PDB file of C-alpha atoms in Angstrom:
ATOM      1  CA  UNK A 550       8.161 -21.010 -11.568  1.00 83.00           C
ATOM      2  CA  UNK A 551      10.922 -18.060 -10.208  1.00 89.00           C
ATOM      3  CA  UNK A 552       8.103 -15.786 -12.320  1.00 93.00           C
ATOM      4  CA  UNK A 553       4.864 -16.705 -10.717  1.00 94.00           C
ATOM      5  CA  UNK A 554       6.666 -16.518  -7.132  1.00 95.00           C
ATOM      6  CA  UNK A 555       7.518 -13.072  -8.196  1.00 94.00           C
ATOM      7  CA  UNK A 556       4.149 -12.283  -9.389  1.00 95.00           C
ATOM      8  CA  UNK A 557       2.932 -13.780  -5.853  1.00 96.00           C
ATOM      9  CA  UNK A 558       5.225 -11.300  -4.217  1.00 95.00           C
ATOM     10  CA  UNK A 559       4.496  -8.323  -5.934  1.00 94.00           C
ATOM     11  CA  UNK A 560       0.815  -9.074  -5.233  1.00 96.00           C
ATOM     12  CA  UNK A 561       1.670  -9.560  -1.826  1.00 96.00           C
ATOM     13  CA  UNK A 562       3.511  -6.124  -1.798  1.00 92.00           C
ATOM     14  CA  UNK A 563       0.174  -4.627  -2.581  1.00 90.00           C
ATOM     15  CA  UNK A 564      -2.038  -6.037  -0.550  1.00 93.00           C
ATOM     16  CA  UNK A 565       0.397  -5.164   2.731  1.00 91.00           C
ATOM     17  CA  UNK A 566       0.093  -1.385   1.127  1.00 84.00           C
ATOM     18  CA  UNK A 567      -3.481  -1.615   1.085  1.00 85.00           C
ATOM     19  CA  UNK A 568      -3.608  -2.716   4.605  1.00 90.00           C
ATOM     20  CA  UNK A 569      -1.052  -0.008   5.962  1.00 84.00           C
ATOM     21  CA  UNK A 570      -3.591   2.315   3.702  1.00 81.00           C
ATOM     22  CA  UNK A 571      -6.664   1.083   5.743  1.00 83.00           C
ATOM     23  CA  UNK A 572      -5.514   0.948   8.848  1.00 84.00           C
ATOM     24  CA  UNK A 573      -4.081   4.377   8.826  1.00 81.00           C
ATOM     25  CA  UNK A 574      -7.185   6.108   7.313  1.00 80.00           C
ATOM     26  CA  UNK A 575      -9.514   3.998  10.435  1.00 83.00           C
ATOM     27  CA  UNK A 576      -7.140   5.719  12.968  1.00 84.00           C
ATOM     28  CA  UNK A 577      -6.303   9.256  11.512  1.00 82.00           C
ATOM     29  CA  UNK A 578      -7.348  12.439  12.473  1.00 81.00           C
ATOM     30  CA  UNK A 579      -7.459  13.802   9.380  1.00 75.00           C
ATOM     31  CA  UNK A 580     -10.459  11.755   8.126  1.00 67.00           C
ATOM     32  CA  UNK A 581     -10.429  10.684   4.367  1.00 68.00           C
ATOM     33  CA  UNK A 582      -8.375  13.213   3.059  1.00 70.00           C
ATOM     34  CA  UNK A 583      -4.989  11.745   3.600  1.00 70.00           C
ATOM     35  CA  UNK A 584      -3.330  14.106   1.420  1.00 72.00           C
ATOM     36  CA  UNK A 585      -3.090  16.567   4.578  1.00 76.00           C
ATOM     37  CA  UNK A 586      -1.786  13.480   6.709  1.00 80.00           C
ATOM     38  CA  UNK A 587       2.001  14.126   6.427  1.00 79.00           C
ATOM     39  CA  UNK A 588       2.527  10.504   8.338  1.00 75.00           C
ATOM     40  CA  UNK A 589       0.795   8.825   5.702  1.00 72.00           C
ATOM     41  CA  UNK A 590       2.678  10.379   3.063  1.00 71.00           C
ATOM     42  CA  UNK A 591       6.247   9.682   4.867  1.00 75.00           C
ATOM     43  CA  UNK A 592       5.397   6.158   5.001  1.00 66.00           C
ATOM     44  CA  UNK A 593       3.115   4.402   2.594  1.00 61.00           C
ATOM     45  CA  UNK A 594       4.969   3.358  -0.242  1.00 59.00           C
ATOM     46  CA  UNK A 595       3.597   2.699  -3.432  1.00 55.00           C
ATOM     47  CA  UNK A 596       4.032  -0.258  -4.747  1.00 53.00           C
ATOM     48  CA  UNK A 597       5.334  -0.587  -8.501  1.00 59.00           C
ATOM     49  CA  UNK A 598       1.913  -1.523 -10.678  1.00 62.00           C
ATOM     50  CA  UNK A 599       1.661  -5.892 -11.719  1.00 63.00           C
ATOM     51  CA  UNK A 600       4.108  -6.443 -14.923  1.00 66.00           C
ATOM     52  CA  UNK A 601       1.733  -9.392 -17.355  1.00 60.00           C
TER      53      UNK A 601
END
């Protein structure tokens, strides 16, 4: 059970990166390439990839 609620967090941990993701490319200036956005790079983490 401890190993599915992990897996359930992890996932979670993703899908709260993919919103920060989102919602900073809909409100940036510098469009789609977010490689020139030194915000998003200071503060998106990325996430560790889903152990199976």
């Amino acid at each position: 059970m401890d190993t599915r609620m992990a897996d359930i967090d992890a996932q979670l941990d993703r899908l709260a990166a993919a919103r920060r993701y989102l919602g900073h490319l809909k409100q940036c200036h510098h469009g789609p390439s977010l490689e020139d956005c030194p915000e998003f790079r200071a503060g998106i983490r990325v996430p560790e990839p889903a152990k199976h």
